[in-house]
Amino acid sequence: KAGVTQTPRYLIKTRGQQVTLSCSPISGHRSVSWYQQTPGQGLQFLFEYFSETQRNKGNFPGRFSGRQFSNSRSEMNVSTLELGDSALYLCASSLGQDVSEAFFGQGTRLTVV
Amino acid sequence: GNSVTQMEGPVTLSEEAFLTINCTYTATGYPSLFWYVQYPGEGLQLLLKATKADDKGSNKGFEATYRKETTSFHLEKGSVQVSDSAVYFCALNKGNAGNMLTFGGGTRLMVKP
């Protein structure tokens, strides 16, 4: 079956702009989590959505937001982009039960200039 | 809070050498523990997992044992190959409602022929 699909793969944005990233989970998976990966901070949890509701949230400012649709697809939005938001954003999908295996997409590489 | 500490890399080995990557964690209760691998330009792939104390996770020749007494989950492989060159991440999931992974900083492994 198809894996986790993230679009776009690469993005270049200017400071102050906003950006929306998309994630299509594996069919049947109801949980989608987002992570930010940077050389300095490593992998950090942003938030998790399950059945269209945010179930967990990491320690990121309110500029970072997300949502999940009824088909489990998820989007994350970053407003008022800063240079420090440049990162690889990874989406992971899981069946949804606690501690179910997480399958990661290839990520979206965001560069803020 | 929860945290994961793993040895810094890079770790450089010759083919067929023995591999150990140390991982220790801090968490209350009984988290589930994971090792993920990231190849260049790709997302994370689950390598192995253990969900309770003394469990041994294994896959593709890699092994790790959940040691509650030492709060450790060290990754081992008896004979590495060039194709094992990648970045390895140790992670935990507290499991209290949701899929929220806490990652270590990652260890880059380089295997030379």
Coordinates of C-alpha atoms in Angstrom, one line a residue:
Chain A
K1 CA 0.0 0.0 0.0
A2 CA 1.1 3.6 -0.5
G3 CA 3.3 5.2 2.1
V4 CA 3.1 8.5 3.7
T5 CA 3.1 11.3 1.1
Q6 CA 4.2 14.8 1.9
T7 CA 3.9 17.7 -0.5
P8 CA 5.7 19.7 -1.6
R9 CA 9.2 18.2 -1.1
Y10 CA 10.9 21.5 -1.2
L11 CA 9.9 25.1 -0.5
I12 CA 11.6 28.4 -0.5
K13 CA 9.8 31.2 1.3
T14 CA 10.6 34.8 2.4
R15 CA 10.6 36.0 6.0
G16 CA 7.2 37.1 7.0
Q17 CA 5.3 34.9 4.6
Q18 CA 3.2 32.0 5.6
V19 CA 3.4 28.4 4.3
T20 CA 1.2 25.3 4.3
L21 CA 2.5 21.8 4.2
S22 CA 0.4 18.7 3.4
C23 CA 0.6 15.1 4.6
S24 CA -1.4 12.2 3.3
P25 CA -1.2 9.3 5.8
I26 CA -1.3 5.6 5.0
S27 CA -4.8 4.4 4.2
G28 CA -6.6 3.4 7.4
H29 CA -4.3 5.4 9.7
R30 CA -6.1 7.9 11.8
S31 CA -3.2 9.6 13.6
V32 CA -0.9 12.1 12.0
S33 CA 2.0 13.7 13.8
W34 CA 4.4 16.4 12.7
Y35 CA 8.0 16.9 13.6
Q36 CA 10.6 19.6 12.9
Q37 CA 14.2 18.4 12.2
T38 CA 17.1 20.9 12.3
P39 CA 20.8 20.4 12.7
G40 CA 20.8 22.4 16.0
Q41 CA 17.7 21.1 17.7
G42 CA 17.3 17.7 16.2
L43 CA 13.9 16.1 15.9
Q44 CA 11.2 18.0 17.8
F45 CA 7.5 17.1 18.1
L46 CA 5.1 19.7 16.9
F47 CA 1.6 18.2 17.3
E48 CA -0.5 15.1 16.7
Y49 CA -4.0 14.9 15.3
F50 CA -6.3 12.0 15.7
S51 CA -9.8 11.9 14.2
E52 CA -9.6 15.6 13.3
T53 CA -8.7 16.6 16.9
Q54 CA -5.4 17.8 18.2
R55 CA -4.4 15.2 20.7
N56 CA -0.9 16.3 21.7
K57 CA 1.1 19.5 21.2
G58 CA 4.7 20.2 21.5
N59 CA 6.4 23.4 22.7
F60 CA 6.2 25.6 19.6
P61 CA 4.9 29.1 19.3
G62 CA 1.3 29.7 18.1
R63 CA 2.6 30.6 14.6
F64 CA 2.7 26.8 14.1
S65 CA -0.7 25.3 13.6
G66 CA -2.3 22.3 12.0
R67 CA -5.5 20.6 11.2
Q68 CA -6.7 17.2 10.1
F69 CA -9.5 16.5 7.6
S70 CA -12.2 13.8 7.7
N71 CA -10.1 11.6 5.4
S72 CA -7.2 11.9 7.9
R73 CA -5.1 14.0 5.6
S74 CA -3.3 16.8 7.5
E75 CA -1.9 20.2 6.9
M76 CA 0.4 22.3 9.0
N77 CA 0.7 26.0 8.7
V78 CA 3.5 28.3 9.7
S79 CA 2.7 32.0 9.7
T80 CA 5.1 35.0 9.8
L81 CA 8.0 32.9 8.8
E82 CA 11.4 33.4 10.5
L83 CA 14.8 32.3 9.3
G84 CA 14.9 29.8 12.2
D85 CA 11.9 28.0 10.7
S86 CA 14.1 26.6 8.0
A87 CA 14.0 22.9 8.6
L88 CA 12.9 19.5 7.4
Y89 CA 9.3 18.9 8.4
L90 CA 8.4 15.3 8.8
C91 CA 4.9 13.8 9.0
A92 CA 4.3 10.4 10.6
S93 CA 1.1 8.4 10.4
S94 CA 0.0 5.7 12.8
L95 CA -3.1 3.5 13.2
G96 CA -4.1 5.6 16.1
Q97 CA -3.9 3.4 19.2
D98 CA -1.4 4.4 21.8
V99 CA 2.2 3.5 20.9
S100 CA 1.3 2.3 17.5
E101 CA 4.2 2.2 15.0
A102 CA 4.8 5.5 13.3
F103 CA 5.5 5.6 9.5
F104 CA 7.3 8.6 8.3
G105 CA 7.1 10.5 5.0
Q106 CA 10.2 11.8 3.2
G107 CA 9.6 15.3 4.6
T108 CA 9.3 18.8 3.2
R109 CA 12.4 20.8 3.2
L110 CA 11.5 24.4 4.0
T111 CA 14.1 27.2 3.4
V112 CA 13.3 30.7 4.7
V113 CA 15.3 33.5 3.1
Chain B
G1 CA 10.1 15.8 31.3
N2 CA 11.0 13.0 29.0
S3 CA 14.4 12.9 27.4
V4 CA 16.7 10.6 25.4
T5 CA 20.5 10.8 25.3
Q6 CA 22.5 9.0 22.7
M7 CA 26.2 8.9 22.0
E8 CA 27.4 11.6 19.6
G9 CA 28.8 10.6 16.3
P10 CA 30.1 10.2 13.8
V11 CA 30.9 6.6 14.5
T12 CA 33.3 5.2 11.9
L13 CA 33.7 1.5 11.5
S14 CA 35.2 -0.9 9.0
E15 CA 32.9 -3.4 7.4
E16 CA 32.2 -6.5 9.5
A17 CA 33.0 -4.6 12.7
F18 CA 30.8 -4.8 15.8
L19 CA 28.5 -1.9 16.4
T20 CA 27.2 -0.4 19.7
I21 CA 25.3 2.9 19.9
N22 CA 24.5 3.9 23.4
C23 CA 21.1 5.2 24.3
T24 CA 19.7 6.2 27.8
Y25 CA 16.4 7.7 28.6
T26 CA 14.6 9.7 31.3
A27 CA 10.9 9.1 31.7
T28 CA 8.4 8.2 34.4
G29 CA 6.5 5.0 34.2
Y30 CA 7.1 2.5 31.4
P31 CA 7.7 4.1 28.0
S32 CA 8.0 2.2 24.8
L33 CA 11.4 2.5 23.2
F34 CA 12.4 2.6 19.5
W35 CA 15.3 2.8 17.2
Y36 CA 14.8 4.7 13.9
V37 CA 17.2 4.9 11.0
Q38 CA 17.4 7.8 8.5
Y39 CA 19.2 7.3 5.1
P40 CA 20.3 10.4 3.2
G41 CA 17.4 12.4 1.7
E42 CA 14.8 10.2 3.3
G43 CA 12.4 10.1 6.2
L44 CA 12.8 7.9 9.3
Q45 CA 12.2 4.2 9.2
L46 CA 11.5 2.1 12.2
L47 CA 14.3 -0.3 12.9
L48 CA 13.1 -2.0 16.0
K49 CA 11.1 -1.5 19.2
A50 CA 10.5 -2.8 22.7
T51 CA 7.5 -2.0 24.8
K52 CA 8.3 -3.4 28.2
A53 CA 11.3 -4.1 30.4
D54 CA 13.6 -6.9 29.3
D55 CA 12.1 -7.0 25.9
K56 CA 14.6 -7.4 23.0
G57 CA 13.8 -5.8 19.7
S58 CA 15.5 -7.1 16.7
N59 CA 15.5 -6.5 12.9
K60 CA 18.0 -6.9 10.0
G61 CA 20.7 -8.1 12.4
F62 CA 20.3 -5.2 14.8
E63 CA 19.3 -5.8 18.4
A64 CA 18.4 -3.7 21.5
T65 CA 17.3 -4.7 24.9
Y66 CA 15.0 -2.6 27.1
R67 CA 16.9 -2.3 30.4
K68 CA 14.7 -0.5 33.0
E69 CA 17.3 -0.8 35.8
T70 CA 19.8 1.2 33.8
T71 CA 17.2 3.1 31.7
S72 CA 19.1 2.1 28.6
F73 CA 18.3 0.8 25.1
H74 CA 21.6 0.3 23.4
L75 CA 21.7 -0.6 19.7
E76 CA 24.0 -3.5 18.6
K77 CA 24.9 -5.3 15.5
G78 CA 27.5 -8.0 15.2
S79 CA 28.8 -7.3 11.7
V80 CA 28.0 -4.0 10.0
Q81 CA 27.9 -3.4 6.2
V82 CA 28.6 -0.4 4.1
S83 CA 24.8 -0.2 3.5
D84 CA 24.2 0.4 7.2
S85 CA 25.7 3.8 6.9
A86 CA 23.0 6.2 8.1
V87 CA 21.9 8.3 11.0
Y88 CA 20.3 6.3 13.9
F89 CA 17.8 7.8 16.3
C90 CA 16.7 6.4 19.7
A91 CA 13.2 7.5 20.8
L92 CA 10.6 6.9 23.4
N93 CA 6.9 7.1 23.6
K94 CA 5.3 7.6 27.0
G95 CA 2.1 6.1 25.7
N96 CA -0.2 8.2 27.7
A97 CA -2.8 8.8 25.0
G98 CA -1.2 9.4 21.7
N99 CA 1.8 9.0 19.5
M100 CA 4.3 11.6 20.6
L101 CA 7.9 10.5 20.1
T102 CA 10.8 12.0 22.0
F103 CA 14.0 11.6 20.1
G104 CA 17.7 11.5 20.9
G105 CA 20.1 13.7 19.0
G106 CA 21.0 11.0 16.4
T107 CA 24.2 9.2 15.8
R108 CA 25.8 9.1 12.3
L109 CA 27.3 5.8 11.4
M110 CA 29.8 5.6 8.6
V111 CA 31.0 2.1 7.5
K112 CA 34.1 1.9 5.3
P113 CA 34.7 -1.1 3.0

